[in-house]
Amino acid sequence: MATIYKRNAQQVYKRPIYTLFLPWLVVALVIAGLITLINSFVAVIWLRVAVYLIWSLVVIMIGLGSYSIYQGIRSAGSIRRYRVQQRSAKDITRNLLATMTLNRQQDSPHVTVPSVTVVDRTPSHLTVKIEKLAGMYDLDRLAEDVSGSFRGRLAEYAVTSSRITTNGNEFVLTLEDVGSDRTWRPATLEEMKQPTHVLRLQKDLTINLADSPHLIFYGKSGSGKSTSLISVLMQALMWAGSQIYIADPKREFSALSDFYPLDRLAVEADEVIAMLNRVCDIVRDRQIVVSNGVKKRQQMGLRAYDLGLPPVIVMIDEVSALMASMDSKQKKEFLGLLTQIVMKGRSVSCFLILGNQSALAEKGITTDIRGQIATKIVLGKVGGSGEEYRMAFGEVATKGSVERFRGYYLTDGLEQPLLYAVTDLHFHKLNDLKTIKRAFEIGQKG
Ligand SMILES: Nc1ncnc2c1ncn2[C@@H]1O[C@H](COP(=O)(O)OP(=O)(O)OP(=O)(O)O)[C@@H](O)[C@H]1O
Ligand SMILES: [Mg+2]
């Protein structure tokens, strides 16, 4: 709720004292003390009642105050986080006042200040919600002022994405530590090994496909899609018993055929369609296994993951390049098969991992399919109209200037996209065929 601030004699805007809790508590305590003192000299019945009432009031006030702090700490998760949130909200409010983001007349003695709440998810990010008052509309300016509010340990945090909620009542800004590099540079293949269904995407980011099914990378040529996919491929190959079906229209993986099962590699459109048909057969078989499991265990919502079935992955780099080589009948069949996998995948542990140059629907993946993919990553500069980012993430303004091999990701449980860095396999020379072969062998041994 907005608060009115008043200008004091030093020309500084302050919250009027009567809107604060603590002064009221002090006043109540002083009165209670005085009445108790008087009552010890004058024994009058109504004074005794007054003593009883005023102390009850003090107890209620302390109770309410403590409860609100307790609630704050509980929702923040720890006392430290609670203090960061309170302090940050104060700093932001002060900065908004100082930088005149607020719509006020310079000589007005009063100014309406929006409520500011901060949710601390550091080191990952901070979320700042600012009430939108009439006349406040410049999101860029606001982002700048909020970024400038942080000092000390949070000094490197800056706004990376922002939006106005659909009801138009609130600004939501995400801040991240833009000073630190989150690029994951695994040193050995063993370091890349993850529990089954888990993929590491950067230093501080893993996803579990069982909970967040399907993954897509969007990005222009040279942005790092294939490198990201190879990192994900090597991790998935190492899961015990996993089956990775690779559609490879650009023949980037064709050298895999020296050791890789040929029924899991497809280049031509009709081969890809035949391969996807086989995956859909697995989907159907697994649906039966899962439903038998449900009957046996009498447990609804059971998934292949809960039954310990290994993941089945369909990996397609360059979906639109592949579709460009299809006639309209093939396209229809292809999209139908992808839709089946994407819709039923979660419960049977069959997942899509895709790469595509564009997020626009006419360039391949339909809106239906895109809507089922839990983790979306857009690589490269926001650029131009930002249409690619809008298609992937909705109406969120992401900060435009990302470097090469950087971008943004959005996954289940996140309100707004966060910065993403392509895994660097070059640094320790892990991006060669020999290493991929070793990853495959590790997974086959189980
Ligand atoms: N983190 C990184 N650091 C340094 N170089 C990288 C990094 N990621 C990728 N590269 C290099 O950048 C080049 C382009 O990367 P990649 O092939 O992954 O892009 P792409 O998006 O798949 O491009 P295309 O659409 O042309 O296939 C490659 O030569 C790759 O070796
Ligand atoms: Mg590529």
mmCIF file with all atom_site columns, C-alpha atoms and ligand atoms in Angstrom, residues 183 219-228 250 252 317-318 357 379 404-406 422-426 431, ligand 1:
data_model
loop_
_atom_site.group_PDB
_atom_site.id
_atom_site.type_symbol
_atom_site.label_atom_id
_atom_site.label_alt_id
_atom_site.label_comp_id
_atom_site.label_asym_id
_atom_site.label_entity_id
_atom_site.label_seq_id
_atom_site.pdbx_PDB_ins_code
_atom_site.Cartn_x
_atom_site.Cartn_y
_atom_site.Cartn_z
_atom_site.occupancy
_atom_site.B_iso_or_equiv
_atom_site.pdbx_formal_charge
_atom_site.auth_seq_id
_atom_site.auth_comp_id
_atom_site.auth_asym_id
_atom_site.auth_atom_id
_atom_site.pdbx_PDB_model_num
ATOM   1  C CA  . THR A 1 183 ? 29.812 -20.363 -16.971 1.00 0.00 ? 183 THR A CA  1
ATOM   2  C CA  . GLY A 1 219 ? 19.705 -18.855 -30.896 1.00 0.00 ? 219 GLY A CA  1
ATOM   3  C CA  . LYS A 1 220 ? 21.138 -17.507 -34.111 1.00 0.00 ? 220 LYS A CA  1
ATOM   4  C CA  . SER A 1 221 ? 23.942 -19.316 -35.907 1.00 0.00 ? 221 SER A CA  1
ATOM   5  C CA  . GLY A 1 222 ? 27.109 -19.387 -33.809 1.00 0.00 ? 222 GLY A CA  1
ATOM   6  C CA  . SER A 1 223 ? 25.383 -18.504 -30.534 1.00 0.00 ? 223 SER A CA  1
ATOM   7  C CA  . GLY A 1 224 ? 26.310 -21.799 -28.853 1.00 0.00 ? 224 GLY A CA  1
ATOM   8  C CA  . LYS A 1 225 ? 23.240 -24.016 -29.351 1.00 0.00 ? 225 LYS A CA  1
ATOM   9  C CA  . SER A 1 226 ? 25.159 -27.083 -30.523 1.00 0.00 ? 226 SER A CA  1
ATOM   10 C CA  . THR A 1 227 ? 27.747 -26.659 -27.778 1.00 0.00 ? 227 THR A CA  1
ATOM   11 C CA  . SER A 1 228 ? 24.953 -26.501 -25.193 1.00 0.00 ? 228 SER A CA  1
ATOM   12 C CA  . LYS A 1 250 ? 23.088 -30.943 -40.314 1.00 0.00 ? 250 LYS A CA  1
ATOM   13 C CA  . GLU A 1 252 ? 27.096 -32.726 -37.090 1.00 0.00 ? 252 GLU A CA  1
ATOM   14 C CA  . ASP A 1 317 ? 19.393 -29.762 -33.315 1.00 0.00 ? 317 ASP A CA  1
ATOM   15 C CA  . GLU A 1 318 ? 17.958 -27.315 -35.887 1.00 0.00 ? 318 GLU A CA  1
ATOM   16 C CA  . GLN A 1 357 ? 17.453 -20.794 -34.641 1.00 0.00 ? 357 GLN A CA  1
ATOM   17 C CA  . LEU A 1 379 ? 20.967 -17.293 -26.648 1.00 0.00 ? 379 LEU A CA  1
ATOM   18 C CA  . ARG A 1 404 ? 28.323 -13.956 -27.099 1.00 0.00 ? 404 ARG A CA  1
ATOM   19 C CA  . PHE A 1 405 ? 27.554 -17.432 -25.641 1.00 0.00 ? 405 PHE A CA  1
ATOM   20 C CA  . ARG A 1 406 ? 25.203 -15.786 -23.152 1.00 0.00 ? 406 ARG A CA  1
ATOM   21 C CA  . VAL A 1 422 ? 26.735 -21.649 -22.501 1.00 0.00 ? 422 VAL A CA  1
ATOM   22 C CA  . THR A 1 423 ? 28.723 -24.475 -20.919 1.00 0.00 ? 423 THR A CA  1
ATOM   23 C CA  . ASP A 1 424 ? 32.352 -24.148 -21.918 1.00 0.00 ? 424 ASP A CA  1
ATOM   24 C CA  . LEU A 1 425 ? 33.530 -27.565 -23.055 1.00 0.00 ? 425 LEU A CA  1
ATOM   25 C CA  . HIS A 1 426 ? 36.479 -26.068 -24.956 1.00 0.00 ? 426 HIS A CA  1
ATOM   26 C CA  . ASN A 1 431 ? 34.116 -31.390 -26.843 1.00 0.00 ? 431 ASN A CA  1
HETATM 27 N N1  . LIG B 2 .   ? 31.525 -21.092 -24.256 1.00 0.00 ? 1   LIG B N1  1
HETATM 28 C C1  . LIG B 2 .   ? 32.251 -21.045 -25.385 1.00 0.00 ? 1   LIG B C1  1
HETATM 29 N N2  . LIG B 2 .   ? 33.457 -20.496 -25.396 1.00 0.00 ? 1   LIG B N2  1
HETATM 30 C C2  . LIG B 2 .   ? 34.184 -20.418 -26.527 1.00 0.00 ? 1   LIG B C2  1
HETATM 31 N N3  . LIG B 2 .   ? 33.769 -20.859 -27.704 1.00 0.00 ? 1   LIG B N3  1
HETATM 32 C C3  . LIG B 2 .   ? 32.574 -21.427 -27.781 1.00 0.00 ? 1   LIG B C3  1
HETATM 33 C C4  . LIG B 2 .   ? 31.734 -21.536 -26.643 1.00 0.00 ? 1   LIG B C4  1
HETATM 34 N N4  . LIG B 2 .   ? 30.604 -22.116 -27.016 1.00 0.00 ? 1   LIG B N4  1
HETATM 35 C C5  . LIG B 2 .   ? 30.728 -22.360 -28.330 1.00 0.00 ? 1   LIG B C5  1
HETATM 36 N N5  . LIG B 2 .   ? 31.898 -21.960 -28.803 1.00 0.00 ? 1   LIG B N5  1
HETATM 37 C C6  . LIG B 2 .   ? 32.343 -22.031 -30.211 1.00 0.00 ? 1   LIG B C6  1
HETATM 38 O O1  . LIG B 2 .   ? 31.542 -21.152 -30.981 1.00 0.00 ? 1   LIG B O1  1
HETATM 39 C C7  . LIG B 2 .   ? 31.204 -21.723 -32.223 1.00 0.00 ? 1   LIG B C7  1
HETATM 40 C C8  . LIG B 2 .   ? 29.706 -21.732 -32.422 1.00 0.00 ? 1   LIG B C8  1
HETATM 41 O O2  . LIG B 2 .   ? 29.086 -22.535 -31.439 1.00 0.00 ? 1   LIG B O2  1
HETATM 42 P P1  . LIG B 2 .   ? 27.939 -23.579 -31.784 1.00 0.00 ? 1   LIG B P1  1
HETATM 43 O O3  . LIG B 2 .   ? 28.311 -24.435 -32.929 1.00 0.00 ? 1   LIG B O3  1
HETATM 44 O O4  . LIG B 2 .   ? 27.588 -24.238 -30.512 1.00 0.00 ? 1   LIG B O4  1
HETATM 45 O O5  . LIG B 2 .   ? 26.807 -22.571 -32.222 1.00 0.00 ? 1   LIG B O5  1
HETATM 46 P P2  . LIG B 2 .   ? 25.389 -22.885 -32.892 1.00 0.00 ? 1   LIG B P2  1
HETATM 47 O O6  . LIG B 2 .   ? 24.437 -21.951 -32.254 1.00 0.00 ? 1   LIG B O6  1
HETATM 48 O O7  . LIG B 2 .   ? 25.096 -24.314 -32.837 1.00 0.00 ? 1   LIG B O7  1
HETATM 49 O O8  . LIG B 2 .   ? 25.606 -22.402 -34.371 1.00 0.00 ? 1   LIG B O8  1
HETATM 50 P P3  . LIG B 2 .   ? 24.920 -22.975 -35.714 1.00 0.00 ? 1   LIG B P3  1
HETATM 51 O O9  . LIG B 2 .   ? 23.522 -22.457 -35.729 1.00 0.00 ? 1   LIG B O9  1
HETATM 52 O O10 . LIG B 2 .   ? 25.764 -22.391 -36.798 1.00 0.00 ? 1   LIG B O10 1
HETATM 53 O O11 . LIG B 2 .   ? 24.989 -24.467 -35.643 1.00 0.00 ? 1   LIG B O11 1
HETATM 54 C C9  . LIG B 2 .   ? 31.791 -23.117 -32.238 1.00 0.00 ? 1   LIG B C9  1
HETATM 55 O O12 . LIG B 2 .   ? 32.968 -23.071 -32.991 1.00 0.00 ? 1   LIG B O12 1
HETATM 56 C C10 . LIG B 2 .   ? 32.106 -23.411 -30.809 1.00 0.00 ? 1   LIG B C10 1
HETATM 57 O O13 . LIG B 2 .   ? 33.250 -24.221 -30.739 1.00 0.00 ? 1   LIG B O13 1
#
